[in-house]
XYZ file of C-alpha atoms in Angstrom:
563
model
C 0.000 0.000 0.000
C 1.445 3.462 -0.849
C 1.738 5.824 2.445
C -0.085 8.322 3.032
C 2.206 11.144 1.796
C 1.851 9.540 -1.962
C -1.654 9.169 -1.616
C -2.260 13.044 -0.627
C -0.100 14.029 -3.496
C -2.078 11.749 -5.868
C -5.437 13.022 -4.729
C -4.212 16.434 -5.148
C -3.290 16.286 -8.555
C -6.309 13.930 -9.084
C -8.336 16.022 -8.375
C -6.665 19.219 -10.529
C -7.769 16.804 -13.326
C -3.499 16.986 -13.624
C -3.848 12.915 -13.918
C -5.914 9.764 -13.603
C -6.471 7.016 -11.422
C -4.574 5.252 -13.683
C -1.102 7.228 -14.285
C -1.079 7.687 -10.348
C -1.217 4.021 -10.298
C 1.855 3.592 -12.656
C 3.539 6.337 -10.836
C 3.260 4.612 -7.828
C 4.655 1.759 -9.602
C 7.481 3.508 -10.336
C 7.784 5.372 -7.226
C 7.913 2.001 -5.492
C 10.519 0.584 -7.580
C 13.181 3.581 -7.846
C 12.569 4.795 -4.408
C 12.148 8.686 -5.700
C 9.648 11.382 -5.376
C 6.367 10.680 -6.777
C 6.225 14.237 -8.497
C 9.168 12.954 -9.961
C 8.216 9.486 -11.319
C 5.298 11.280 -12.672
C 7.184 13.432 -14.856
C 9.536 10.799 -16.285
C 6.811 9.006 -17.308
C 5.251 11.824 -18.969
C 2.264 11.922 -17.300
C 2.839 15.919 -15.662
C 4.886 19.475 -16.477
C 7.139 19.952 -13.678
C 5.849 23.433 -13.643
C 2.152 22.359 -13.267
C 2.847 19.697 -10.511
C 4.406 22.388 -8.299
C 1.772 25.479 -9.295
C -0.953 22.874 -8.607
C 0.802 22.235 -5.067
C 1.417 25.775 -4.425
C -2.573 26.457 -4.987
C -3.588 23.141 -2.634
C -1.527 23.522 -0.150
C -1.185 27.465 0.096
C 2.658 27.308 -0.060
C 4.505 29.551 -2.313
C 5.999 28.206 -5.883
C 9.396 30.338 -6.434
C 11.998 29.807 -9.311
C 15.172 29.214 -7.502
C 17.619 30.428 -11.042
C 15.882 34.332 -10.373
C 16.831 34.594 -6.718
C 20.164 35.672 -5.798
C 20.646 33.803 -2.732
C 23.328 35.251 0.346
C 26.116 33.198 0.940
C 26.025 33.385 4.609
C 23.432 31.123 4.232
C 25.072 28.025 3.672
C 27.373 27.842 6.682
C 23.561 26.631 8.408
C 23.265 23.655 6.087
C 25.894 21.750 4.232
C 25.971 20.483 0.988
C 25.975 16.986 2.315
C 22.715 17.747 3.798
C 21.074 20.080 0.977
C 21.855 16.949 -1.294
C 20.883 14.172 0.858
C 16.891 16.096 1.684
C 17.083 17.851 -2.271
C 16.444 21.073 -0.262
C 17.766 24.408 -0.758
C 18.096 26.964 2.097
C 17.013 30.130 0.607
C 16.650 33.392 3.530
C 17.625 33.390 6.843
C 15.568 36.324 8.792
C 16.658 36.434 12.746
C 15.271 32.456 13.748
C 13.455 32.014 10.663
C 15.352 30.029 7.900
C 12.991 29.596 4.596
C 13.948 26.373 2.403
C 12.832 25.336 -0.540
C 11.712 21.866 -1.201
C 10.431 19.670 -3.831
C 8.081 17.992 -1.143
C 6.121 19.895 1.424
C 4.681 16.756 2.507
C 7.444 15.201 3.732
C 7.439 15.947 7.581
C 10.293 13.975 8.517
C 12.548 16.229 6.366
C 11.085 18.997 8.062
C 11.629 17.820 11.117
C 15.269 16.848 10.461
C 16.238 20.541 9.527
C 14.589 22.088 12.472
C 16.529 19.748 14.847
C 20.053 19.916 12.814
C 20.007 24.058 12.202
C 18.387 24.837 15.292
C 16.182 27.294 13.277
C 12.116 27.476 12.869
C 11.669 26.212 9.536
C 9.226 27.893 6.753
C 8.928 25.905 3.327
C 8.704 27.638 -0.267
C 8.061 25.058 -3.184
C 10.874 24.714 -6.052
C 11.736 22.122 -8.649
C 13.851 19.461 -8.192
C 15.937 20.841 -11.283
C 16.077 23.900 -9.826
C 17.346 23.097 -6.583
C 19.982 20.351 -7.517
C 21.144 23.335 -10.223
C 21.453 25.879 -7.213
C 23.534 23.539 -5.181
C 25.854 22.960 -7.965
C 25.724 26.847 -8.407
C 25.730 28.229 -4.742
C 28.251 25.259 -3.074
C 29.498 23.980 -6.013
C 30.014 21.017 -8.256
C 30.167 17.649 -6.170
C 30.230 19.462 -2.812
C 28.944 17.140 -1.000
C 31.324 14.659 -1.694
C 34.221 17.071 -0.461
C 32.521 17.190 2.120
C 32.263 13.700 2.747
C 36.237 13.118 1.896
C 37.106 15.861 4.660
C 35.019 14.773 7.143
C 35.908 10.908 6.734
C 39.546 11.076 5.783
C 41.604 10.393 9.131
C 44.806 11.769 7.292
C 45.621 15.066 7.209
C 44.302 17.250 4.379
C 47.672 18.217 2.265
C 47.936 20.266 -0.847
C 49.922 19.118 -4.008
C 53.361 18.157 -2.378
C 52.004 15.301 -0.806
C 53.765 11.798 -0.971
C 53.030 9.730 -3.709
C 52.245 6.613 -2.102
C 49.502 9.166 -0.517
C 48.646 10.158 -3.252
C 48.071 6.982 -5.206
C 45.911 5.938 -2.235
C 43.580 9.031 -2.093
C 42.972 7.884 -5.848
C 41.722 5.124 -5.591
C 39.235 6.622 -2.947
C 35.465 5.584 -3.641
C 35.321 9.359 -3.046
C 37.559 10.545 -5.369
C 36.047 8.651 -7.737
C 32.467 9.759 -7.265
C 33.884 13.424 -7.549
C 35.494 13.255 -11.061
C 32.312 10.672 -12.247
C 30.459 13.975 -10.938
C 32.790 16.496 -13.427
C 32.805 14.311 -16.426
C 29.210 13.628 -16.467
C 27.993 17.510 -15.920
C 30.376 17.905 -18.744
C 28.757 15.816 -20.798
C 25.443 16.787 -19.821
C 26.437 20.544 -20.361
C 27.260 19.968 -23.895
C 30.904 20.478 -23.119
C 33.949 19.839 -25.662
C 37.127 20.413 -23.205
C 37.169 20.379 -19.080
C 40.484 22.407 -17.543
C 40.960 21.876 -14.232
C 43.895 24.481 -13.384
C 45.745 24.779 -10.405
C 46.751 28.458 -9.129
C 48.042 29.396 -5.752
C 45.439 28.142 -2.910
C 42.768 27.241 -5.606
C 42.278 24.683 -8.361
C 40.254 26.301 -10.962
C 37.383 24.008 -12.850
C 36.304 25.633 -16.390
C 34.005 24.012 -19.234
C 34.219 25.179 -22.868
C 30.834 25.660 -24.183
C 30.529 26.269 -27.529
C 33.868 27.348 -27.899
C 33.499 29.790 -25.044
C 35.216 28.630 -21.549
C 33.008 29.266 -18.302
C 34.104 29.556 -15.090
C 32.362 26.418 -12.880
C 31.724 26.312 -9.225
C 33.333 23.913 -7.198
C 33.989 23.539 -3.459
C 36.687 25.625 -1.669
C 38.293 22.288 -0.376
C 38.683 20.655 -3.348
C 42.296 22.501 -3.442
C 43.339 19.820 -0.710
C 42.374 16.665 -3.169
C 44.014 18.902 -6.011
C 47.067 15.864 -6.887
C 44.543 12.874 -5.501
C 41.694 14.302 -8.532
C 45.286 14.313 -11.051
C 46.212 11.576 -10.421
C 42.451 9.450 -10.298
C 42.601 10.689 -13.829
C 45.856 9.397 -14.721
C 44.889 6.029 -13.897
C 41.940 5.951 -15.964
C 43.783 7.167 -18.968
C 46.958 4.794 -18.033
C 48.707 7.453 -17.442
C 51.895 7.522 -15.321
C 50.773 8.904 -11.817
C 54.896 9.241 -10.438
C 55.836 11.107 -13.205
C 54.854 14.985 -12.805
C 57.893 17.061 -13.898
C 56.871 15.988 -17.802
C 53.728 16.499 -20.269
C 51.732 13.586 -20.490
C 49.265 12.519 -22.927
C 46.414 10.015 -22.905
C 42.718 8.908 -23.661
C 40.012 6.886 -21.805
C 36.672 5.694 -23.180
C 33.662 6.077 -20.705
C 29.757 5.005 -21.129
C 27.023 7.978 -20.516
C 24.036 6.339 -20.679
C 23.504 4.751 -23.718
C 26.400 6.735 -25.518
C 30.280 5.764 -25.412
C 32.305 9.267 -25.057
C 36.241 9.269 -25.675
C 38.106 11.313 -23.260
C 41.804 12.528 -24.614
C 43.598 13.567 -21.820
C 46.072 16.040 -22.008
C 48.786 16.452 -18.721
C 50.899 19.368 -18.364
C 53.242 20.549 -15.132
C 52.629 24.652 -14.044
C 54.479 26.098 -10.801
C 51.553 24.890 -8.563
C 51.044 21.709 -9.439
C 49.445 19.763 -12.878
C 47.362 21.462 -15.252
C 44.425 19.130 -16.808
C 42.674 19.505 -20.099
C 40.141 16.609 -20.817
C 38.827 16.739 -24.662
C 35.617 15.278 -24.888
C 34.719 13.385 -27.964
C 30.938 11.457 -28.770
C 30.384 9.490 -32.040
C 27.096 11.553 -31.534
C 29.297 14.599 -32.855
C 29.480 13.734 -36.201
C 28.243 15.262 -38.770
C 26.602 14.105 -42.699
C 27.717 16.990 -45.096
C 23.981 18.083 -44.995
C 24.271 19.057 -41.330
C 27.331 21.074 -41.400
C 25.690 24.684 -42.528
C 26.795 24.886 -45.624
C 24.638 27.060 -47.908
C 22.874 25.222 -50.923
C 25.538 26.437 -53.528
C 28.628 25.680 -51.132
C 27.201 22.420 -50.720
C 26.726 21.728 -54.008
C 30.044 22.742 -54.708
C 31.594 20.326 -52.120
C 29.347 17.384 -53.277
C 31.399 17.695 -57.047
C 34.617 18.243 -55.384
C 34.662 14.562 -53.401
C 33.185 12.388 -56.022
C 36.966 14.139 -58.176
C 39.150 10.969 -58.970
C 42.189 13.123 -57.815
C 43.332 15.951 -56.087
C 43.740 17.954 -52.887
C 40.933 19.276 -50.890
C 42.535 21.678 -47.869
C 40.159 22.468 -45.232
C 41.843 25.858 -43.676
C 41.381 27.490 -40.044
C 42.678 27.776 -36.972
C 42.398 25.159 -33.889
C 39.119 24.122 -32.783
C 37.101 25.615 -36.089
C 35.626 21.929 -36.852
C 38.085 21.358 -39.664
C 38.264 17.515 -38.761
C 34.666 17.894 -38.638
C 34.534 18.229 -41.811
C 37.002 16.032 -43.381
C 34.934 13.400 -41.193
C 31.509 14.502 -42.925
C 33.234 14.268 -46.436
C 34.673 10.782 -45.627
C 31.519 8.971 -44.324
C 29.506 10.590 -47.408
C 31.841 8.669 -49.864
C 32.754 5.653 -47.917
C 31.237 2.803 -49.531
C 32.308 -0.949 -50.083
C 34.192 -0.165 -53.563
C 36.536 2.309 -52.033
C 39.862 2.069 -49.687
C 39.992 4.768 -47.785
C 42.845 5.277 -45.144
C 43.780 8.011 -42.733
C 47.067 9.298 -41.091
C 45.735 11.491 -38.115
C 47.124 12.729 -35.054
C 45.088 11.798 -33.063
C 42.169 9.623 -34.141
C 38.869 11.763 -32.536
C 36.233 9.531 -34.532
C 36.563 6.192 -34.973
C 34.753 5.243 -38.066
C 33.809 2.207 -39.383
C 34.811 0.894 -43.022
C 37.907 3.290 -42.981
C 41.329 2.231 -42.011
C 42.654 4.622 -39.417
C 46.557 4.911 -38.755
C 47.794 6.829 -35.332
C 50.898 9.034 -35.778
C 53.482 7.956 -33.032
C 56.506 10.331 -33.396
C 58.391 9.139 -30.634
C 58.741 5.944 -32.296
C 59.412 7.648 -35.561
C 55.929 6.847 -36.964
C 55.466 10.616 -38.341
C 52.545 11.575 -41.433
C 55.531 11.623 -44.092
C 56.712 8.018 -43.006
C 53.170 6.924 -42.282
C 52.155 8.118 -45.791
C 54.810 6.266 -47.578
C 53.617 2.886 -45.898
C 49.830 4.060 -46.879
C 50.299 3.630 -50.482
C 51.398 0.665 -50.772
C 47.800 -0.662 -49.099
C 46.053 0.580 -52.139
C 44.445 3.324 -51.514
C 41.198 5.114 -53.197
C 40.920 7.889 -50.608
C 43.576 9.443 -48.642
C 43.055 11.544 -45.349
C 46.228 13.204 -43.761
C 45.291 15.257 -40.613
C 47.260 18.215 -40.653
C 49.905 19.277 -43.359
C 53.000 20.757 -41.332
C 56.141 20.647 -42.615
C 58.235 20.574 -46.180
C 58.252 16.672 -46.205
C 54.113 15.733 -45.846
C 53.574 18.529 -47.786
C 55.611 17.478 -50.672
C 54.399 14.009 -50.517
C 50.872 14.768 -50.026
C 50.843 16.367 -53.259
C 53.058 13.807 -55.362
C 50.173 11.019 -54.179
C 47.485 13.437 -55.287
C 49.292 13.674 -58.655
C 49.511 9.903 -58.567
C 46.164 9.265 -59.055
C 44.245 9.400 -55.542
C 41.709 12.221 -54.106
C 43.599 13.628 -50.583
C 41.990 15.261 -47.932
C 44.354 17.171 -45.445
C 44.183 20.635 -43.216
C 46.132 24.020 -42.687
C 46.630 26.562 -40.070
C 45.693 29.402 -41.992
C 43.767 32.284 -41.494
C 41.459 32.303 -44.329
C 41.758 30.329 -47.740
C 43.709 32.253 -49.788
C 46.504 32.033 -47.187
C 46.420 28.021 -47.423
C 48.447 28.918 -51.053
C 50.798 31.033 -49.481
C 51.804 28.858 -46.547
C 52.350 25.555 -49.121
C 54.677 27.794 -50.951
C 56.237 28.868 -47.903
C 57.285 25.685 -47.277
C 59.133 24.975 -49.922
C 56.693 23.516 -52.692
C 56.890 24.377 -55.751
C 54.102 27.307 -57.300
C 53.616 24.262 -59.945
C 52.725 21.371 -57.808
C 50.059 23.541 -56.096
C 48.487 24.423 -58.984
C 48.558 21.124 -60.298
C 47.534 19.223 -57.513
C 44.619 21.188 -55.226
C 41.502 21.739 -55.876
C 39.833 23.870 -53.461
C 40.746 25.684 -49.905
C 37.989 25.716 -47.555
C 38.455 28.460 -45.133
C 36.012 27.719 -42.213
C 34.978 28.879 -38.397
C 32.172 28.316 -35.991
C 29.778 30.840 -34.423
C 27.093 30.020 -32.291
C 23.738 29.953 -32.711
C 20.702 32.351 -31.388
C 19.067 30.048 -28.449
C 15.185 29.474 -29.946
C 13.908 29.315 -26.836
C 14.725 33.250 -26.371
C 15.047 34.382 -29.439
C 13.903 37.937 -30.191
C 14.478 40.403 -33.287
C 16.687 43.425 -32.806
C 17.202 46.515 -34.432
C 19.962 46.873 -36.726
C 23.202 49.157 -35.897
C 24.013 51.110 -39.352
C 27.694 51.957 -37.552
C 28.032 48.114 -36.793
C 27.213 46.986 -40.390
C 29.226 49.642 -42.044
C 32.269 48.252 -40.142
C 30.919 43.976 -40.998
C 30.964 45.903 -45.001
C 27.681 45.902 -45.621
C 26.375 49.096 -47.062
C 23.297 47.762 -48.812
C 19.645 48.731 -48.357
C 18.474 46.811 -45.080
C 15.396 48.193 -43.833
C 13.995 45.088 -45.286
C 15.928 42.653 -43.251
C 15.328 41.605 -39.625
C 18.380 40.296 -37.484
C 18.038 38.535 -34.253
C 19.763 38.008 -30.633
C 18.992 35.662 -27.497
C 17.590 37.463 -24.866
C 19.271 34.797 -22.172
C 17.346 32.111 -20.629
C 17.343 28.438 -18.768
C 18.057 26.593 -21.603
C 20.702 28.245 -22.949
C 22.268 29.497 -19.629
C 21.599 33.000 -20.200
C 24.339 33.728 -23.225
C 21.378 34.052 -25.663
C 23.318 31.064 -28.031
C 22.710 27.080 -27.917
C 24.557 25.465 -30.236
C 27.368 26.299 -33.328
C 27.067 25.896 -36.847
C 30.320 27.393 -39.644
C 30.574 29.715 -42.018
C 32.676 28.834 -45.044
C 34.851 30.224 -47.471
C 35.341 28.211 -50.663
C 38.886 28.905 -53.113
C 38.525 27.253 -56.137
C 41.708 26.349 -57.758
C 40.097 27.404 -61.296
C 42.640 28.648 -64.362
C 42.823 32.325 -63.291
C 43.855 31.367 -59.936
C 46.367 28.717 -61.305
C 48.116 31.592 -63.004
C 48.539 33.860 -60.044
C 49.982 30.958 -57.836
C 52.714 29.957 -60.636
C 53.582 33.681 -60.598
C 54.105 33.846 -56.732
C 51.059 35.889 -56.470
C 50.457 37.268 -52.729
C 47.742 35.873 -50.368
C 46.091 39.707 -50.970
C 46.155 39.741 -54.785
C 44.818 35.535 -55.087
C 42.108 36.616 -52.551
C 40.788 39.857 -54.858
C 41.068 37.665 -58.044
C 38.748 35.213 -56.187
C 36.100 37.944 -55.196
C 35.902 38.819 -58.648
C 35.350 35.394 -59.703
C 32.825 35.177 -57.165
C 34.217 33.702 -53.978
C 31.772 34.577 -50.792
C 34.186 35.115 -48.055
C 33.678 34.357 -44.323
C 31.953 37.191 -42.987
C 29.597 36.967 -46.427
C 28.693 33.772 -45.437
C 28.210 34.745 -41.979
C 26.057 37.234 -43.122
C 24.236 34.849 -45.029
C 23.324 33.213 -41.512
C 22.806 36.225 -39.664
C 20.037 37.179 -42.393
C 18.415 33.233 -41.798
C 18.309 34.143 -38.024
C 21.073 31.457 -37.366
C 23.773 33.825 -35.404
C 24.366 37.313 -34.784
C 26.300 40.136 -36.483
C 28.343 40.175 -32.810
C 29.014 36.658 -33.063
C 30.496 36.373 -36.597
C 32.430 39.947 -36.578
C 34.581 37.214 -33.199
C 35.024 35.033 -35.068
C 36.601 36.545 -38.402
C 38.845 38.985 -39.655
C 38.065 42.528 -41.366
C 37.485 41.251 -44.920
């Protein structure tokens, strides 16, 4: 029989006509098996809005409903409950007037709760209603990320609390604390859940600094004051699960790890490097759910069209062009699975491998063992291959072979570090190829970058700035066109952008360009040529974008140059 708590709460919203006899009976169901709140079970199954089980509770049981993300909440607060306790009870302590501390709850109903926190904060106790998502957000905001298990460590361990210099053998014990443990399972997976592509935990004098990057923009997240005690323990708990050597701190260190999220498998590259106060971590997260088809990537109708030709080519160089982190690989990835099919060889060179990908032969560069892409490349052709992927061009040597196998009769794929994609020609020939290969051999630059997109959840038009579009170059009639920015809300954490998409910049390597590059031409004079010819440049496309209510004039002026 369900108690009497679950029963009120299913009569309530029984009789708001909020559910049937039926769902409650499910819910119960569910309730009875998972051991959570009934509100909750409700709403997984789909049978209730969050927001209408706790405005119907507000109304029955004369208790106010507040949103916990529009209050800004005193720290003194906290010092009367701690995060062990907030997490334990899914309460949040919200005022504190002279005796009188106000908490929110998810469930008013549950008197023992209420009973506990008058007896462990000494305080009279008034309730306030509040989502679970809110609340679990505002202890992650207010004491930070896996607080209570800080907590927990501190208040268990018998040793004393050190910072960095501890003792190895220490150290390696901490580690393998269930503890430790539980704390980075708690960063990786609110990574994950944020949408995040890189975590860097960073150690400065008294603090060790956690900081996502969302969207290619880094925010600051909270974590507990004490975690600067567990600073080498939380290193090295990494190390181990990326086989990493946990002794060895005076050297960079590089390694991966594949974890399970669910349903989803995410590969974790780690990256290891040794500051003045101890070891700086960068974690690269990488889902198979991040690839792209060619379809998805934002490429205008015409610039797809244009791409489609260039892959099915028997021959040649394509070049995608930007700088690190503008989803060149991306790309090359969404090119590759369009024409992988059973009649084709395909192999890679990359360093490293981010997507595994099946039907494609993928070769890891190792240059410590002297497995670099020129080597690697020469052992690639004699496999017989259709398709050729090398993952970054960098030097004289896998430049100059790159090309000579393009010439030979196979269609290459590779990347640059340039700036936009007229500078791709200038930096082959500053290597040391000759103007003739070049012009031979490529086919196309793609210059690319990614800008965020407007949330759609707040999305609102705005007014257009004359003085801003002068400066983007766009001196056209407008008064026809409406632009849009995000206002800032929940979903999108209040930076008014969910999501990225690119802007592109197609070269082609027609005759008129061949000329220039076999006379040396500058990056400057290849780039006007192009515009004449008809090349849309970055900030064009962008603009394209900006006009389809994708991004913001803001957004793409960041992430380009002055055209």
């Amino acid at each position: 029989m369900p108690d009497k708590k679950t029963s009120l709460l299913g009569e309530i919203l029984i009789q708001k006509k909020l559910i049937t006899k039926e769902q409650l009976e499910v819910g119960l169901n569910e309730h009875r098996k998972t051991g959570e709140f009934l509100g909750a079970s409700l709403i997984k199954l789909g049978f209730i809005k969050e927001n209408d089980l706790y405005s119907a509770l507000s109304k029955q049981l004369n208790i106010p409903y507040i949103k916990l993300k529009e209050l800004q909440i005193d720290a003194k607060i906290f010092e009367k409950l701690p995060a062990k306790f907030t997490c334990h009870y899914k309460v949040m302590p919200v005022k504190l007037e002279e005796d009188t501390l106000t908490i929110a709850t998810r469930d008013p109903l549950d008197v023992r709760t209420l009973d506990d926190i008058r007896l462990f904060s000494g305080f009279n106790v008034i309730l306030v209603l509040a989502a679970e998502s809110d609340i679990s957000e505002a202890i992650r905001k207010y004491y930070g990320l896996g607080a209570e298990t800080i907590e927990e460590i501190i208040d268990t361990s018998d040793r004393d609390m050190v910072m960095p210099e501890t003792k190895t053998e220490t150290i390696d014990e901490m580690a393998e604390d269930a503890s430790i443990i539980k704390f980075v399972n708690q960063i990786l997976l609110q990574a994950v859940k944020d949408n995040a592509t890189d975590i860097h935990l960073e150690p400065y004098e008294g603090e060790l600094k956690t900081r996502y990057r969302i969207d290619g923009v880094l925010y600051d997240i909270p974590v507990p004051e004490g975690i600067k005690y567990f600073q080498s323990a939380v290193v090295s708990r990494i190390k181990i699960m990326s086989n990493l050597d946990i002794a060895e701190r005076r050297l960079p260190q590089d390694g991966r790890v594949k974890i399970r999220v669910g349903a989803n498998e995410i590969d974790l590259r780690i990256s290891i490097l040794p500051t003045q106060f101890g070891e700086s971590v960068d974690i690269r997260i990488l889902s198979g759910s991040m690839l792209y088809s060619l379809e998805k990537l934002g490429l205008l109708r015409p610039d797809l069209d244009i791409l489609e030709k260039l892959i099915k080519k028997p021959h040649g160089i394509i070049f995608v062009t930007g700088p690190t982190g503008s989803g060149k690989s991306t790309t090359l990835y969404a090119c590759l699975s369009k024409i992988n099919n059973k009649d084709r060889k395909i192999i890679t060179i990359e360093d490293p491998i981010e997507y595994q990908m099946k039907g494609i032969t993928q070769l890891q560069v190792h240059p410590r063992i002297g497995l670099s892409f020129s080597t690697g490349l020469r052992s690639m052709l004699r496999h017989d291959p259709d398709i050729m992927m090398v993952g970054e061009v960098r030097d004289f040597e896998t430049a100059e072979i790159t090309i000579r196998v393009a010439l030979t009769g196979h269609l290459v794929f590779s990347t640059l570090h340039t700036n936009d994609a007229a500078g791709g020609i200038t930096r082959l020939l500053d290597m040391g190829i000759e103007p003739f290969l070049v012009a031979s051999s490529v086919e196309c630059f793609i210059a690319q970058r990614l800008v965020r997109i407007i949330c759609p959840g707040c999305k609102i038009e705005k007014k257009i700035d004359k003085n801003i579009l002068a400066e983007f170059g766009i001196e056209n009639n407008t008064d026809n066109i409406s632009v849009y920015e995000g206002k800032g809300c929940d979903s999108c954490k209040f930076t008014g952008y969910k999501g990225r998409t690119a802007i592109y910049e197609f070269l082609l390597m027609d005759e008129g360009i061949r000329d220039l590059v076999l006379k040396r031409a500058s990056s400057d004079q290849i780039k006007k040529k192009a515009l004449e010819f008809g090349m849309h440049t970055l900030r064009m496309d962008g603009w394209e974008k900006i006009k389809k209510g994708l991004t913001t004039i803001n957004e793409v002026i960041r992430v380009t140059e002055e055209d």
